[in-house]
Every structure is written in structure tokens, then in C-alpha cells.
Amino acid sequence: MIEINPAQVVIKDPFWSPRLEMNATHSIFHQWQMLEASGCIDNFRIAAGEKEGFRVGMFFADSDAYKWLDAAACIERSHHDAKLSKLMDELIALLSRAQMKDGYLFTYNQLHFPGQRWVNLQVEHELYCHGHLIEAGVSHYQATGREDLLKIARRAADLIVKDFLQGGPADTPGHEEIEIALLRLHEVTGHRPYRELALHFIEQRGRDPFFGLALIGSFTSSAIRGRIISLQQQRYEKTHPGKLIARLPATNEARRSRYSLLRYFLSGLNGKYFQQHAPVRWQTVPVGHAVRFGYLKTAEARSLRGRTEEKHLRTLQQAWERMVTRRMDASGGLGALPVSEGFGRDYELDPETTYNETCAGIACLYWNWQLACLTAEAKYSDLFEWQLYNSVLAGLGSEGNTYLYNNPTACRGGIQRQEWYSIPCCPSNISRTLADLGGYLCTVDSNDLWLHQYIGGHVKTDESIAAEITIRSGLPANSDVEIDMELKQPRNFTLWLRKPSWAGKFSVNVDGKPVTLDIPVQPNLDPTIAGYDPRASAFIPIRREWRGKTKLRISIEIPIRVLRPYPDAKGLHGRVAVSRGPLLYCLESPDNPGIDLFNTPIDVNSLRSEYRSGLLGGTGVIFGQSTDGQALIFIPYHLWGNRGESQMTAWVKE
């Protein structure tokens, strides 16, 4: 299965186009302002010797600048803006000046501990930061054809290859990401040592029998280094009176569950928090930090391209099944535990404390996509869609300049969208994902063309099947999808259309004539799994010789669905969630004044959908009634929190 270059796709969609425009013209510039205000960019100026000052931010702060650059490059591919190009060029030139001659670029050590490097791989994110630098270099090269940032990335990668290719289990990264970056770098350069090191990092993981003891030493060392930095800052402030040091904004709010801090420490010591508890082929249960987990699985799946490794693929599929059937929130959100930002036990999904970090949803998008490309199974594309509309899009405010870090599915107050966070990993991660959206619509091979997402736009394939495809879609509001396909030469191939798991009736017309569909028999799904289940989706084949211009019309029934929780989920007995199409809905206090959102029982038979032009910029809502006749308004879950602090729940009493 061959991916379509996003440069060959133009998104033109009533739902997504305004969001992509906002991302390109507003969000990316807001993020730059926040990076400047928080001192992140100044860190590089200080490292380059061009500004006097004191480094601020977390040890992984460099990665926030790299992800911004990654997002800006992806935006540049389809939305040229002279101001954005100038900012990118200035940052690339600054990185070149800040980078050490041998390729090392990590301002935390360069400024606080000159001469030290690779000190605390499990804790301090050196390889993670270099990974995001490399990914930015690859994205910029793919978008512009220029090699200035790619050369910076390659210098860093060559250093890492030299220092780590012969390393052991103790020399693996604590926060996975470098593996994805090295695989991408190999794909654009063909330089095999990059791929070899990515595979080495993956294979060495989980093989250190003394990991817990070593981690205690790493945490101790990192704490000592943190105290040294505090003393450095105190001395700097005394010797530079009146010189202001940039202050980070507050951290995000999250309600903690009982023993969450203790569980965090225990999961670190046993290796599960870092996915270091076992070799990767034994890791069939999602554990630990949810973002780390998603990035690792993405890299594992990507590493299987071009080679047959059935056992490894089965392990990945088993982990995905366990996640979907026992450890995933109704929104598709991942990571039930605060503090550790990680997976809980099976069915541990308290809607008020579940963490569901935005970046965890993004990491799972990447994993879903790799599995879809490896297997051509619709369930992975289906979960990609569900998480995109719910667990990822919820992280971005409707004005494009506010964000949610964690995304519970019930909130009694205290959580608000913020312009920025002390750990601002999510904003630019959302931006780069949205800017790359066109690359997730279609794939091809010599005899097949798959349509994964029903998002409007124009796609030009130049691989095995040369076609121009125009998609017109009204989703998620309206059900009809029209596809115009034009081929210069007649071709026999199979067009695969995804029947979403949420769809009711599904029919297709080709040039005005109905097509008899070969709809696969649904698998025997686990009867204990209720609610959203991506395994109910399927790719439906249309086999024929395609000539010239063809018009397809897909009709997808979009019923309102009542989703019930896992029967064993604690705290959710007698509660249901409401969805329509790929959207989860919720009750929010501004729309339901005077109503106890958490204890008012709804009449599930009263639910009906309607479009409200004056609500949150115009959106589809679901109207319903409580059992005693009170009117209820459900809005799409991803829109909650855009009107100030509020109460919200996606799980309502039945």
C-alpha cells in the first residue's frame, strides 16, 4: 500500500477547510508568539552566543520549537505565507548557529551543563528532542525541496548513530520518538544506518534486568541537576538585577485519582511507564505513558514496511485490540491516569479523572495509520477518524488560540482552555497533524485504491494507478459523499470504500446506477464491548474496469447512537453516551442552565438532531428530554469549553 504525498492533495471541505485555514493563518503565529514569550526561542539565541540571558523551560523545551517548525513546514506545502516562510528561515538559521560542530543540539545541557551529554536518557528527553528536530528536517525537505534544515537534522542523526548504534538496553530513549524520526530520515535519504539505529532502539527496549535500579539513579541525578539549575538562576538574578527571566504559564489542571502519584512511581520502577518492562514482541497490553506508548507502536509498525514479520505484527494487533476493548474512553481518548498520563487497569475509565492527553490521541492516529497501511483493514482507519474528530480535535479551541492538554469526558469545573501551558507539547502537535491531513485520505497499489476518509478535496495519484479524484463530502453533518474520478488510461482495479462502524444503511451509485455491494460478514465481536467499536467497519470493494470520468455517489445513513460503557467499567453503571456519525456529543452547562448534568436521567427515545447556526459558530446539536420533560441540548464533544469555565459530561444518566 503506497501513501499519497500530501502535496498532491488539496483539502476543500466544509468542516475541515475553515479549521485548516485557521491553523495556517492564526494558530501557527499564535504559537510562535507563545514560544517567544516563554523564552523557548531565546534559549537557542543564548546557545548560539547571540544573546545574554538565562535558559528557561523544561529540559525538553527545545522540542516545542521543533514541532512548531515541523507544523510550519507542513503548512507551507499547501498554504504559502511570506511571513511564515521568513520565520521558518530565521529559526533554521538560528538552529544552525546554535548546533555544535559535531551535530549535538540540546540547549538544556549546552547552557546549564557544558560538556555533558546523554546523562539521563530515561528522564531528560535528549533523544526525544533530537527526534523532533530530525522530523522537522524531513518535513521541511519534503515541503520545500530545500536541504538546509535537513542538513542540520542529518548532522544530529549522524552523531546519534555514532554514539548509540553499538549501545545496549541502557542506551535506549526514555521518551520514544527518535525511532519514528530515524525511519522517516532513512526513507528520504536512503542512508541505511538511520534505519538500523531505529530498529536497534526498538529491539533493545525492555531488555535491561536492572532497569528499576538504574532509574533510581537517573531520577536522583536529574533532581541534583535541577537543584544546580535553581542555584544558577539565583546567582544570575543577583548578578543581573532588574533583568527579567521569562516565566512559564501555569500547568494544566487535572483531577487526580486516589494513589495516582504512588502508581506513577511504581510503574516507573517496574519499567511499564517507559515501555521498558519487556521486549517489544511481548508487549501485548497497553501500559505506561500513553504518548510514549503510541510513538513506540507507530515506530514498530513503520519499521515493518518492506519486511515480513508476522509475529511482530500480531503483537501490535493484540495490543491494539486490548486498548480498544478495555482501555479506551468513549472519545477515543487514551491514558486513564493523571500524574503518569498513562493507561490504567482494564476498564479503569473514570470520566472525571481520565487524562486523555491530546498528544496521546495524536500518537494513536499515527499508529492507526501505520497499521492501516500494513494490513488494509478498515478498523484502523475507522479509529483514526473517531479519534481525529473527538480526542484530537477537542484539544484545539474554536478560535485557534486556546487549547486543552488533558481531555476528561466529564468535568464539574476547574478545567479551562488556555493560550499556553508550562508544558506546551500539544498545540504544535495538533497543528502539524492538521497540516498533514491530506496524506491520510487515500492509498494505492498496483491493483487497488483505498478511500480511508470521507473528507472533501482533490487528490492526484501518480503511482501505480494514475487518477485524479475529487471528493465532495458533507460529513459529519450530512450523509452524501460524491466522488468524481478521472483516468487518462483505462485500468482494471478495485476501489475500496470504507463503511464506517457508525453507519446505518450504506449504498453506492456509479454513474447513476446502483451497485450491488459485497459487504463482508461482520466478525463475531465481543458481546461485552459496548459503545463505539471500530471493528464493526469494513472496506467494501468495487471491482471493474474504470474508463475516463466516473461519478460515484455514496449514501451513508447517520443515525443517532446510544453508546453504553463496558459492563465492567467502574462508575459508569446506568450511564450512556450519545453520538451521531463520527462525533461524540456531550451536555455542557451553558446550554442546559439549571440542570444537574450528572444526575438528570435522559429519555433515549427523545433524541433528534438539528443544525444550530447561532451556536458555537454553527454546529449540529442533538435535542432530547429528561424523563421528567426537561429539554436537553447535546453539543459535539470537541466544542466543549469554548465559552469559559463550565461543567460538562459525555456520560449521562439513562
mmCIF file of C-alpha atoms in Angstrom, residues 34-235:
data_model
loop_
_atom_site.group_PDB
_atom_site.id
_atom_site.type_symbol
_atom_site.label_atom_id
_atom_site.label_comp_id
_atom_site.label_asym_id
_atom_site.label_seq_id
_atom_site.Cartn_x
_atom_site.Cartn_y
_atom_site.Cartn_z
ATOM 1 C CA MET A 34 3.962 31.995 22.853
ATOM 2 C CA LEU A 35 7.323 30.348 22.094
ATOM 3 C CA GLU A 36 8.933 33.793 22.070
ATOM 4 C CA ALA A 37 7.127 34.971 25.214
ATOM 5 C CA SER A 38 8.057 31.818 27.162
ATOM 6 C CA GLY A 39 11.742 32.091 26.267
ATOM 7 C CA CYS A 40 11.890 28.924 24.157
ATOM 8 C CA ILE A 41 13.366 30.636 21.083
ATOM 9 C CA ASP A 42 15.699 32.762 23.207
ATOM 10 C CA ASN A 43 17.236 29.546 24.529
ATOM 11 C CA PHE A 44 18.682 28.934 21.065
ATOM 12 C CA ARG A 45 19.867 32.552 20.765
ATOM 13 C CA ILE A 46 21.709 32.171 24.076
ATOM 14 C CA ALA A 47 23.200 28.840 22.962
ATOM 15 C CA ALA A 48 24.376 30.491 19.731
ATOM 16 C CA GLY A 49 26.106 33.227 21.760
ATOM 17 C CA GLU A 50 23.903 35.913 20.248
ATOM 18 C CA LYS A 51 22.012 36.946 23.358
ATOM 19 C CA GLU A 52 22.863 37.219 27.023
ATOM 20 C CA GLY A 53 20.344 35.576 29.317
ATOM 21 C CA PHE A 54 19.310 32.546 31.335
ATOM 22 C CA ARG A 55 17.805 29.416 29.799
ATOM 23 C CA VAL A 56 14.222 28.731 30.868
ATOM 24 C CA GLY A 57 11.739 25.919 30.427
ATOM 25 C CA MET A 58 11.652 22.184 30.898
ATOM 26 C CA PHE A 59 14.589 20.082 29.737
ATOM 27 C CA PHE A 60 12.525 19.134 26.668
ATOM 28 C CA ALA A 61 11.567 22.708 25.744
ATOM 29 C CA ASP A 62 13.623 22.543 22.516
ATOM 30 C CA SER A 63 11.133 20.053 21.109
ATOM 31 C CA ASP A 64 8.342 22.652 21.201
ATOM 32 C CA ALA A 65 10.269 24.804 18.726
ATOM 33 C CA TYR A 66 10.982 21.799 16.506
ATOM 34 C CA LYS A 67 7.330 20.732 16.404
ATOM 35 C CA TRP A 68 6.374 24.298 15.526
ATOM 36 C CA LEU A 69 8.875 24.181 12.670
ATOM 37 C CA ASP A 70 7.501 20.806 11.585
ATOM 38 C CA ALA A 71 3.966 22.227 11.551
ATOM 39 C CA ALA A 72 5.035 25.394 9.714
ATOM 40 C CA ALA A 73 6.765 23.335 7.015
ATOM 41 C CA CYS A 74 3.666 21.183 6.512
ATOM 42 C CA ILE A 75 1.517 24.318 6.278
ATOM 43 C CA GLU A 76 3.938 25.869 3.766
ATOM 44 C CA ARG A 77 3.381 22.938 1.440
ATOM 45 C CA SER A 78 -0.195 23.973 0.662
ATOM 46 C CA HIS A 79 -0.513 27.500 2.074
ATOM 47 C CA HIS A 80 2.433 29.746 1.236
ATOM 48 C CA ASP A 81 2.761 32.762 3.502
ATOM 49 C CA ALA A 82 5.734 35.120 3.216
ATOM 50 C CA LYS A 83 5.666 35.948 6.936
ATOM 51 C CA LEU A 84 5.638 32.287 7.946
ATOM 52 C CA SER A 85 8.425 31.464 5.482
ATOM 53 C CA LYS A 86 10.546 34.265 6.949
ATOM 54 C CA LEU A 87 10.029 32.969 10.500
ATOM 55 C CA MET A 88 10.984 29.453 9.398
ATOM 56 C CA ASP A 89 14.127 30.677 7.631
ATOM 57 C CA GLU A 90 15.179 32.710 10.659
ATOM 58 C CA LEU A 91 14.663 29.767 13.025
ATOM 59 C CA ILE A 92 16.518 27.352 10.725
ATOM 60 C CA ALA A 93 19.468 29.737 10.534
ATOM 61 C CA LEU A 94 19.402 30.141 14.320
ATOM 62 C CA LEU A 95 19.419 26.360 14.841
ATOM 63 C CA SER A 96 22.412 26.066 12.546
ATOM 64 C CA ARG A 97 24.312 28.612 14.635
ATOM 65 C CA ALA A 98 23.269 27.017 17.943
ATOM 66 C CA GLN A 99 24.165 23.477 16.853
ATOM 67 C CA MET A 100 27.570 22.214 17.982
ATOM 68 C CA LYS A 101 30.082 21.227 15.329
ATOM 69 C CA ASP A 102 29.536 17.505 15.856
ATOM 70 C CA GLY A 103 25.734 17.830 15.480
ATOM 71 C CA TYR A 104 24.661 17.976 19.124
ATOM 72 C CA LEU A 105 21.819 20.403 19.826
ATOM 73 C CA PHE A 106 20.233 20.294 23.279
ATOM 74 C CA THR A 107 20.151 23.677 24.992
ATOM 75 C CA TYR A 108 19.483 22.194 28.438
ATOM 76 C CA ASN A 109 22.966 20.684 28.562
ATOM 77 C CA GLN A 110 24.685 23.218 26.324
ATOM 78 C CA LEU A 111 23.753 26.082 28.638
ATOM 79 C CA HIS A 112 23.412 24.513 32.076
ATOM 80 C CA PHE A 113 25.997 21.691 31.866
ATOM 81 C CA PRO A 114 28.501 22.390 29.082
ATOM 82 C CA GLY A 115 30.436 19.303 28.098
ATOM 83 C CA GLN A 116 27.828 16.873 29.451
ATOM 84 C CA ARG A 117 25.540 14.846 27.205
ATOM 85 C CA TRP A 118 23.469 11.646 27.209
ATOM 86 C CA VAL A 119 23.423 11.824 31.032
ATOM 87 C CA ASN A 120 19.833 10.767 31.819
ATOM 88 C CA LEU A 121 18.361 9.130 28.729
ATOM 89 C CA GLN A 122 15.283 7.819 30.533
ATOM 90 C CA VAL A 123 14.380 11.130 32.149
ATOM 91 C CA GLU A 124 15.717 14.136 30.284
ATOM 92 C CA HIS A 125 14.467 13.658 26.713
ATOM 93 C CA GLU A 126 17.701 14.341 24.790
ATOM 94 C CA LEU A 127 16.920 11.782 22.100
ATOM 95 C CA TYR A 128 13.268 12.832 22.052
ATOM 96 C CA CYS A 129 14.276 16.431 21.292
ATOM 97 C CA HIS A 130 16.721 15.368 18.602
ATOM 98 C CA GLY A 131 13.969 13.200 17.132
ATOM 99 C CA HIS A 132 11.634 16.150 16.705
ATOM 100 C CA LEU A 133 14.498 18.143 15.161
ATOM 101 C CA ILE A 134 15.006 15.349 12.630
ATOM 102 C CA GLU A 135 11.288 15.116 11.867
ATOM 103 C CA ALA A 136 11.169 18.865 11.254
ATOM 104 C CA GLY A 137 14.102 18.498 8.849
ATOM 105 C CA VAL A 138 12.346 15.744 6.915
ATOM 106 C CA SER A 139 9.047 17.654 6.742
ATOM 107 C CA HIS A 140 10.770 20.855 5.606
ATOM 108 C CA TYR A 141 12.667 18.996 2.883
ATOM 109 C CA GLN A 142 9.510 17.258 1.667
ATOM 110 C CA ALA A 143 7.582 20.535 1.622
ATOM 111 C CA THR A 144 10.197 22.808 0.053
ATOM 112 C CA GLY A 145 12.857 20.630 -1.561
ATOM 113 C CA ARG A 146 15.472 22.595 0.382
ATOM 114 C CA GLU A 147 18.190 20.842 2.378
ATOM 115 C CA ASP A 148 19.285 23.491 4.890
ATOM 116 C CA LEU A 149 17.231 22.083 7.780
ATOM 117 C CA LEU A 150 17.726 18.528 6.538
ATOM 118 C CA LYS A 151 21.497 19.012 6.827
ATOM 119 C CA ILE A 152 21.087 20.118 10.447
ATOM 120 C CA ALA A 153 18.936 17.047 11.072
ATOM 121 C CA ARG A 154 21.452 14.743 9.411
ATOM 122 C CA ARG A 155 24.346 16.128 11.454
ATOM 123 C CA ALA A 156 22.367 15.341 14.589
ATOM 124 C CA ALA A 157 21.369 11.900 13.312
ATOM 125 C CA ASP A 158 24.933 11.015 12.308
ATOM 126 C CA LEU A 159 26.131 11.853 15.819
ATOM 127 C CA ILE A 160 23.410 9.684 17.368
ATOM 128 C CA VAL A 161 24.273 6.791 15.042
ATOM 129 C CA LYS A 162 27.939 7.078 16.041
ATOM 130 C CA ASP A 163 27.184 7.210 19.765
ATOM 131 C CA PHE A 164 24.366 4.650 20.017
ATOM 132 C CA LEU A 165 24.420 2.056 17.233
ATOM 133 C CA GLN A 166 26.548 -0.272 19.351
ATOM 134 C CA GLY A 167 24.757 0.572 22.613
ATOM 135 C CA GLY A 168 22.859 -1.800 24.852
ATOM 136 C CA PRO A 169 19.449 -1.746 26.587
ATOM 137 C CA ALA A 170 20.558 1.058 28.924
ATOM 138 C CA ASP A 171 21.138 3.278 25.894
ATOM 139 C CA THR A 172 17.531 3.406 24.732
ATOM 140 C CA PRO A 173 15.434 6.590 24.980
ATOM 141 C CA GLY A 174 13.053 7.177 27.865
ATOM 142 C CA HIS A 175 10.553 9.001 25.673
ATOM 143 C CA GLU A 176 10.179 7.246 22.348
ATOM 144 C CA GLU A 177 10.146 9.436 19.222
ATOM 145 C CA ILE A 178 13.641 9.264 17.798
ATOM 146 C CA GLU A 179 12.702 5.891 16.278
ATOM 147 C CA ILE A 180 9.981 7.455 14.079
ATOM 148 C CA ALA A 181 12.341 10.261 13.101
ATOM 149 C CA LEU A 182 15.170 7.950 12.048
ATOM 150 C CA LEU A 183 12.818 5.797 9.976
ATOM 151 C CA ARG A 184 11.478 8.889 8.195
ATOM 152 C CA LEU A 185 15.003 10.175 7.628
ATOM 153 C CA HIS A 186 16.016 6.852 6.085
ATOM 154 C CA GLU A 187 13.004 6.989 3.775
ATOM 155 C CA VAL A 188 14.057 10.330 2.274
ATOM 156 C CA THR A 189 17.840 9.776 2.248
ATOM 157 C CA GLY A 190 18.221 6.025 1.727
ATOM 158 C CA HIS A 191 21.030 6.034 4.332
ATOM 159 C CA ARG A 192 20.690 2.617 5.978
ATOM 160 C CA PRO A 193 22.378 3.368 9.341
ATOM 161 C CA TYR A 194 19.410 5.576 10.247
ATOM 162 C CA ARG A 195 17.027 2.650 9.845
ATOM 163 C CA GLU A 196 19.451 0.286 11.546
ATOM 164 C CA LEU A 197 19.602 2.516 14.612
ATOM 165 C CA ALA A 198 15.810 2.853 14.756
ATOM 166 C CA LEU A 199 15.481 -0.933 14.714
ATOM 167 C CA HIS A 200 18.274 -1.207 17.291
ATOM 168 C CA PHE A 201 16.480 1.147 19.685
ATOM 169 C CA ILE A 202 13.254 -0.844 19.229
ATOM 170 C CA GLU A 203 14.871 -4.259 19.700
ATOM 171 C CA GLN A 204 16.990 -3.268 22.717
ATOM 172 C CA ARG A 205 13.993 -1.898 24.567
ATOM 173 C CA GLY A 206 12.831 -3.806 27.650
ATOM 174 C CA ARG A 207 15.945 -5.971 27.933
ATOM 175 C CA ASP A 208 17.644 -4.370 30.961
ATOM 176 C CA PRO A 209 17.021 -6.609 34.027
ATOM 177 C CA PHE A 210 18.226 -3.829 36.349
ATOM 178 C CA PHE A 211 16.140 -1.053 34.825
ATOM 179 C CA GLY A 212 14.455 -0.071 38.096
ATOM 180 C CA LEU A 213 17.749 0.356 39.939
ATOM 181 C CA ALA A 214 19.214 2.389 37.093
ATOM 182 C CA LEU A 215 16.100 4.557 37.021
ATOM 183 C CA ILE A 216 16.514 5.461 40.698
ATOM 184 C CA GLY A 217 19.976 6.700 39.838
ATOM 185 C CA SER A 218 18.623 8.657 36.850
ATOM 186 C CA PHE A 219 15.921 10.337 38.923
ATOM 187 C CA THR A 220 18.451 11.185 41.632
ATOM 188 C CA SER A 221 20.873 12.626 39.111
ATOM 189 C CA SER A 222 18.138 14.637 37.409
ATOM 190 C CA ALA A 223 16.970 16.036 40.760
ATOM 191 C CA ILE A 224 20.523 17.093 41.644
ATOM 192 C CA ARG A 225 20.909 18.753 38.260
ATOM 193 C CA GLY A 226 17.604 20.542 38.808
ATOM 194 C CA ARG A 227 18.867 21.950 42.114
ATOM 195 C CA ILE A 228 22.054 23.097 40.403
ATOM 196 C CA ILE A 229 19.967 24.991 37.857
ATOM 197 C CA SER A 230 17.975 26.632 40.661
ATOM 198 C CA LEU A 231 21.242 27.839 42.210
ATOM 199 C CA GLN A 232 22.428 29.045 38.808
ATOM 200 C CA GLN A 233 19.238 31.032 38.421
ATOM 201 C CA GLN A 234 19.578 32.581 41.884
ATOM 202 C CA ARG A 235 23.140 33.668 41.091
#
